Short mmCIF file of C-alpha atoms in Angstrom, two decimals:
data_model
loop_
_atom_site.label_atom_id
_atom_site.label_comp_id
_atom_site.label_asym_id
_atom_site.label_seq_id
_atom_site.Cartn_x
_atom_site.Cartn_y
_atom_site.Cartn_z
CA MET A 190 67.97 -60.98 27.96
CA ILE A 191 67.99 -57.35 29.57
CA GLY A 192 66.40 -57.40 33.35
CA ARG A 193 65.65 -55.18 35.64
CA LEU A 194 65.86 -50.73 34.83
CA ASN A 195 69.03 -50.39 37.29
CA HIS A 196 68.71 -46.77 37.46
CA VAL A 197 68.27 -43.49 34.79
CA ALA A 198 71.46 -41.32 35.00
CA ILE A 199 70.90 -37.21 34.52
CA ALA A 200 74.70 -35.06 34.64
CA VAL A 201 73.92 -32.20 36.41
CA ARG A 202 76.38 -29.19 36.96
CA ASN A 203 75.71 -29.08 40.90
CA ILE A 204 74.87 -31.84 42.56
CA GLU A 205 73.57 -30.28 45.80
CA ALA A 206 71.15 -27.87 43.95
CA ALA A 207 69.55 -31.40 41.62
CA SER A 208 69.32 -32.92 45.44
CA ALA A 209 67.54 -29.64 46.81
CA ILE A 210 65.65 -29.99 43.48
CA TYR A 211 64.46 -33.72 44.18
CA ARG A 212 63.81 -33.45 47.94
CA GLY A 213 62.12 -29.83 47.86
CA ALA A 214 59.39 -29.77 44.84
CA LEU A 215 59.32 -33.55 43.90
CA GLY A 216 59.57 -35.14 47.69
CA ALA A 217 62.03 -37.87 46.60
CA THR A 218 64.84 -39.78 49.13
CA VAL A 219 68.49 -38.45 47.88
CA THR A 220 71.39 -39.93 49.55
CA ALA A 221 74.03 -38.08 50.44
CA PRO A 222 76.43 -37.40 47.54
CA THR A 223 79.51 -39.51 47.03
CA PRO A 224 82.74 -38.63 45.45
CA GLN A 225 84.21 -41.68 42.63
CA PRO A 226 87.47 -40.41 42.18
CA ASP A 227 88.22 -43.54 39.78
CA HIS A 228 85.18 -42.75 37.63
CA GLY A 229 85.61 -39.04 37.66
CA VAL A 230 82.00 -37.99 39.28
CA THR A 231 80.86 -37.47 42.50
CA VAL A 232 77.28 -39.43 42.67
CA VAL A 233 73.71 -39.54 44.40
CA PHE A 234 71.26 -41.58 44.46
CA VAL A 235 67.34 -40.54 44.34
CA GLU A 236 65.95 -44.06 45.06
CA LEU A 237 62.55 -44.97 43.82
CA PRO A 238 59.88 -47.87 45.22
CA ASN A 239 60.75 -49.39 41.74
CA THR A 240 64.30 -48.14 40.84
CA LYS A 241 66.45 -45.61 41.02
CA ILE A 242 67.90 -41.80 39.49
CA GLU A 243 71.25 -41.21 39.67
CA PHE A 244 72.80 -37.94 39.42
CA LEU A 245 76.48 -37.74 38.29
CA GLU A 246 78.72 -34.18 38.93
CA PRO A 247 82.00 -33.82 36.88
CA LEU A 248 84.72 -35.01 39.52
CA GLY A 249 88.12 -33.83 38.67
CA GLU A 250 89.76 -33.40 35.20
CA ASN A 251 88.77 -35.16 32.45
CA SER A 252 85.57 -36.39 33.77
CA PRO A 253 83.69 -38.46 31.42
CA ILE A 254 80.45 -36.33 31.90
CA ALA A 255 82.56 -33.22 31.29
CA LYS A 256 81.31 -32.86 27.63
CA PHE A 257 77.92 -33.62 27.55
CA LEU A 258 77.73 -30.80 29.90
CA GLU A 259 79.06 -28.31 27.61
CA LYS A 260 76.47 -29.56 25.21
CA ASN A 261 73.53 -29.48 27.76
CA PRO A 262 74.47 -27.03 30.20
CA ASP A 263 71.05 -27.19 31.93
CA GLY A 264 71.93 -31.22 32.60
CA GLY A 265 70.38 -34.33 31.01
CA ILE A 266 69.81 -37.45 30.95
CA HIS A 267 73.26 -39.25 30.60
CA HIS A 268 72.12 -42.84 30.02
CA VAL A 269 69.99 -45.83 30.91
CA CYS A 270 71.00 -49.06 32.96
CA TYR A 271 69.77 -52.12 32.19
CA GLU A 272 70.83 -55.59 34.30
CA VAL A 273 72.18 -58.52 32.62
CA ASP A 274 72.40 -62.06 34.05
CA ASP A 275 75.67 -62.35 32.23
CA ILE A 276 77.83 -59.89 31.08
CA LEU A 277 79.90 -62.17 29.12
CA ALA A 278 77.06 -64.12 27.28
CA ALA A 279 75.66 -60.47 26.57
CA ARG A 280 78.66 -59.19 25.38
CA ASP A 281 79.35 -61.91 22.85
CA ARG A 282 75.20 -61.79 22.35
CA LEU A 283 75.08 -58.17 21.43
CA LYS A 284 78.95 -58.15 19.15
CA ALA A 285 76.95 -60.94 17.04
CA GLU A 286 74.13 -58.82 16.50
CA GLY A 287 76.31 -55.94 14.84
CA ALA A 288 75.88 -53.45 17.95
CA ARG A 289 78.85 -51.80 18.97
CA VAL A 290 80.48 -52.16 22.57
CA LEU A 291 82.52 -48.88 23.58
CA GLY A 292 86.25 -49.73 25.06
CA SER A 293 87.83 -52.77 24.85
CA GLY A 294 85.03 -54.90 24.98
CA ASP A 295 86.04 -56.50 28.39
CA PRO A 296 83.51 -55.41 31.32
CA LYS A 297 84.64 -52.57 33.87
CA ILE A 298 84.34 -52.30 36.97
CA GLY A 299 81.33 -50.08 37.41
CA ALA A 300 80.72 -47.02 40.37
CA HIS A 301 78.21 -49.90 41.70
CA GLY A 302 80.90 -52.16 42.27
CA LYS A 303 79.77 -54.57 39.32
CA PRO A 304 81.26 -55.34 36.28
CA VAL A 305 79.52 -52.56 33.47
CA LEU A 306 79.71 -52.31 29.61
CA PHE A 307 78.25 -49.41 27.51
CA LEU A 308 76.92 -49.72 24.32
CA HIS A 309 76.97 -47.13 21.42
CA PRO A 310 74.16 -44.67 21.12
CA LYS A 311 73.90 -44.81 17.60
CA ASP A 312 73.02 -48.30 17.55
CA PHE A 313 70.51 -47.58 20.27
CA LEU A 314 67.96 -45.23 19.10
CA GLY A 315 70.76 -42.58 20.29
CA THR A 316 70.41 -43.25 24.18
CA LEU A 317 73.82 -44.12 25.79
CA VAL A 318 73.08 -47.80 27.29
CA GLU A 319 75.11 -49.36 30.38
CA LEU A 320 74.39 -53.03 30.88
CA GLU A 321 75.92 -54.05 34.73
CA GLN A 322 75.70 -57.76 35.47
CA ALA A 323 73.05 -58.41 38.12
CA MET B 64 55.95 -37.58 46.72
CA ILE B 65 57.29 -38.78 43.84
CA GLY B 66 56.61 -42.65 43.64
CA ARG B 67 57.27 -45.57 40.97
CA LEU B 68 59.28 -44.59 37.89
CA ASN B 69 56.52 -45.40 35.45
CA HIS B 70 58.39 -45.25 32.55
CA VAL B 71 61.28 -43.67 30.33
CA ALA B 72 60.24 -42.41 27.03
CA ILE B 73 62.40 -43.08 23.70
CA ALA B 74 61.26 -40.33 20.71
CA VAL B 75 62.66 -43.37 17.35
CA ARG B 76 61.80 -42.67 13.94
CA ASN B 77 60.96 -45.82 13.00
CA ILE B 78 59.05 -47.81 16.02
CA GLU B 79 59.61 -51.14 14.13
CA ALA B 80 63.17 -50.91 13.38
CA ALA B 81 63.48 -49.61 17.48
CA SER B 82 61.44 -52.97 18.33
CA ALA B 83 63.37 -55.26 16.24
CA ILE B 84 67.05 -53.72 18.30
CA TYR B 85 65.40 -54.26 21.59
CA ARG B 86 63.76 -57.69 20.97
CA GLY B 87 67.08 -58.52 19.28
CA ALA B 88 69.97 -57.02 20.12
CA LEU B 89 68.86 -56.78 23.90
CA GLY B 90 66.24 -59.74 23.96
CA ALA B 91 63.17 -57.63 25.86
CA THR B 92 59.80 -58.46 25.81
CA VAL B 93 58.51 -55.36 22.88
CA THR B 94 54.62 -55.10 22.89
CA ALA B 95 52.87 -54.38 19.21
CA PRO B 96 52.63 -50.78 18.29
CA THR B 97 49.40 -49.12 19.38
CA PRO B 98 48.56 -45.48 17.34
CA GLN B 99 47.15 -42.69 19.74
CA PRO B 100 46.11 -40.37 17.43
CA ASP B 101 44.90 -38.27 20.31
CA HIS B 102 48.29 -38.03 21.38
CA GLY B 103 49.93 -37.71 17.91
CA VAL B 104 52.50 -40.45 18.60
CA THR B 105 52.25 -44.23 17.97
CA VAL B 106 53.43 -45.76 21.23
CA VAL B 107 55.45 -49.39 22.20
CA PHE B 108 56.01 -50.58 25.28
CA VAL B 109 59.78 -52.23 25.94
CA GLU B 110 58.34 -54.73 29.43
CA LEU B 111 60.96 -54.71 31.96
CA PRO B 112 60.58 -56.86 35.42
CA ASN B 113 60.26 -53.26 37.50
CA THR B 114 59.21 -51.00 34.53
CA LYS B 115 59.04 -49.70 31.29
CA ILE B 116 60.81 -48.59 28.60
CA GLU B 117 57.85 -46.70 25.93
CA PHE B 118 58.68 -45.83 22.47
CA LEU B 119 57.36 -42.92 20.42
CA GLU B 120 57.26 -42.60 16.74
CA PRO B 121 55.73 -39.39 15.45
CA LEU B 122 51.90 -39.94 13.95
CA GLY B 123 50.37 -37.19 12.06
CA GLU B 124 51.17 -33.52 11.64
CA ASN B 125 52.25 -31.53 14.69
CA SER B 126 53.17 -34.15 16.61
CA PRO B 127 54.37 -33.09 19.92
CA ILE B 128 57.82 -35.20 19.08
CA ALA B 129 58.40 -34.26 15.61
CA LYS B 130 60.81 -31.26 16.62
CA PHE B 131 62.32 -33.45 19.17
CA LEU B 132 63.47 -35.46 16.32
CA GLU B 133 64.49 -33.15 14.10
CA LYS B 134 67.12 -32.17 16.72
CA ASN B 135 67.72 -35.37 17.39
CA PRO B 136 67.78 -37.16 14.11
CA ASP B 137 69.14 -40.90 15.71
CA GLY B 138 66.31 -40.97 18.46
CA GLY B 139 66.96 -39.91 22.24
CA ILE B 140 65.38 -40.08 25.51
CA HIS B 141 62.59 -37.81 25.69
CA HIS B 142 61.00 -37.57 29.11
CA VAL B 143 61.02 -39.52 32.08
CA CYS B 144 57.34 -40.53 33.71
CA TYR B 145 56.54 -40.83 38.02
CA GLU B 146 53.55 -41.63 39.42
CA VAL B 147 51.95 -39.27 42.19
CA ASP B 148 48.97 -40.35 44.83
CA ASP B 149 47.18 -37.34 43.59
CA ILE B 150 48.25 -35.57 40.73
CA LEU B 151 46.10 -31.91 41.66
CA ALA B 152 48.43 -32.02 45.10
CA ALA B 153 51.36 -32.49 43.22
CA ARG B 154 50.73 -29.83 41.09
CA ASP B 155 50.16 -27.46 44.26
CA ARG B 156 53.02 -28.58 45.77
CA LEU B 157 55.09 -27.49 42.50
CA LYS B 158 53.56 -24.48 41.92
CA ALA B 159 54.33 -23.19 45.29
CA GLU B 160 58.26 -24.27 44.75
CA GLY B 161 58.22 -22.48 41.83
CA ALA B 162 58.52 -24.55 39.35
CA ARG B 163 56.68 -24.73 36.18
CA VAL B 164 53.68 -26.93 35.09
CA LEU B 165 53.62 -26.83 31.34
CA GLY B 166 50.26 -25.93 29.79
CA SER B 167 47.12 -24.79 31.72
CA GLY B 168 48.41 -26.25 34.58
CA ASP B 169 44.96 -28.73 34.56
CA PRO B 170 45.89 -32.21 34.13
CA LYS B 171 45.32 -34.10 30.91
CA ILE B 172 44.57 -37.70 29.93
CA GLY B 173 47.25 -39.59 28.90
CA ALA B 174 48.50 -42.42 26.75
CA HIS B 175 47.58 -44.77 29.33
CA GLY B 176 44.33 -43.69 30.46
CA LYS B 177 45.47 -41.57 33.43
CA PRO B 178 45.74 -37.60 34.36
CA VAL B 179 49.19 -35.92 33.41
CA LEU B 180 51.02 -33.24 33.42
CA PHE B 181 54.54 -31.98 32.05
CA LEU B 182 56.95 -30.12 34.14
CA HIS B 183 59.16 -27.32 32.51
CA PRO B 184 63.07 -28.94 31.16
CA LYS B 185 64.71 -26.01 33.00
CA ASP B 186 63.12 -26.39 36.40
CA PHE B 187 64.54 -30.32 36.32
CA LEU B 188 67.84 -30.81 35.54
CA GLY B 189 67.26 -30.23 31.70
CA THR B 190 65.12 -33.06 32.04
CA LEU B 191 61.49 -33.08 30.40
CA VAL B 192 59.53 -34.72 33.63
CA GLU B 193 55.78 -36.38 33.38
CA LEU B 194 53.69 -36.79 36.67
CA GLU B 195 51.03 -39.63 36.05
CA GLN B 196 48.35 -39.97 38.57
CA ALA B 197 48.80 -43.76 39.98
#
């Protein structure tokens, strides 16, 4: 069912400092920061040949990553995102398998403009999993 | 400098149970467990079209992931691994940038039979980074 690894998301306190580390020490190609007020984050992509790393910096109040950064003040890997061909079929299969889909269970439009769902970390090896319609 | 994302490693308590979750609910292709006594882990790969996820289960005493699993009893993402063309040049560049290379600084032969180095999480956004010679 799952296809490509779309991205690995790393929550960071300071997205400019994070970008400088990946551009400098690791010599990577890093995009300019893009504020996404609807998602409560500012986003940067590290473009790798086969996938991307996404930096997330809290934006505004009630950012969904604020609590994570309180627990992980240095930052840390927040989630992995796998692509699926049919997000509704994926959701139904997961529910039938007893996995918990977060929120209402209806896909929302994610940071890339495509329908996404998040799965409960307790059901997936302590790892928050995002599914994105390919 | 960094190239492909070689893998994302997830530390797990029970690699058979982890494999069943990814084969079942997520419908992924998962390899058979391979004990690697020299590295203190048993390893499984989830094969995705563009990269792989690596499950690590502790093997024997003094497993390098035992402490991580004490802190993260459900499991969790342990590290990300980026490929580099020249691991010695990469090390020298990182040291010049002030980044901490773990251990002696000399590459060791990793779980895939290639030279690897690990970088200090405090210097890389709270994320343990492995570099592997491509």
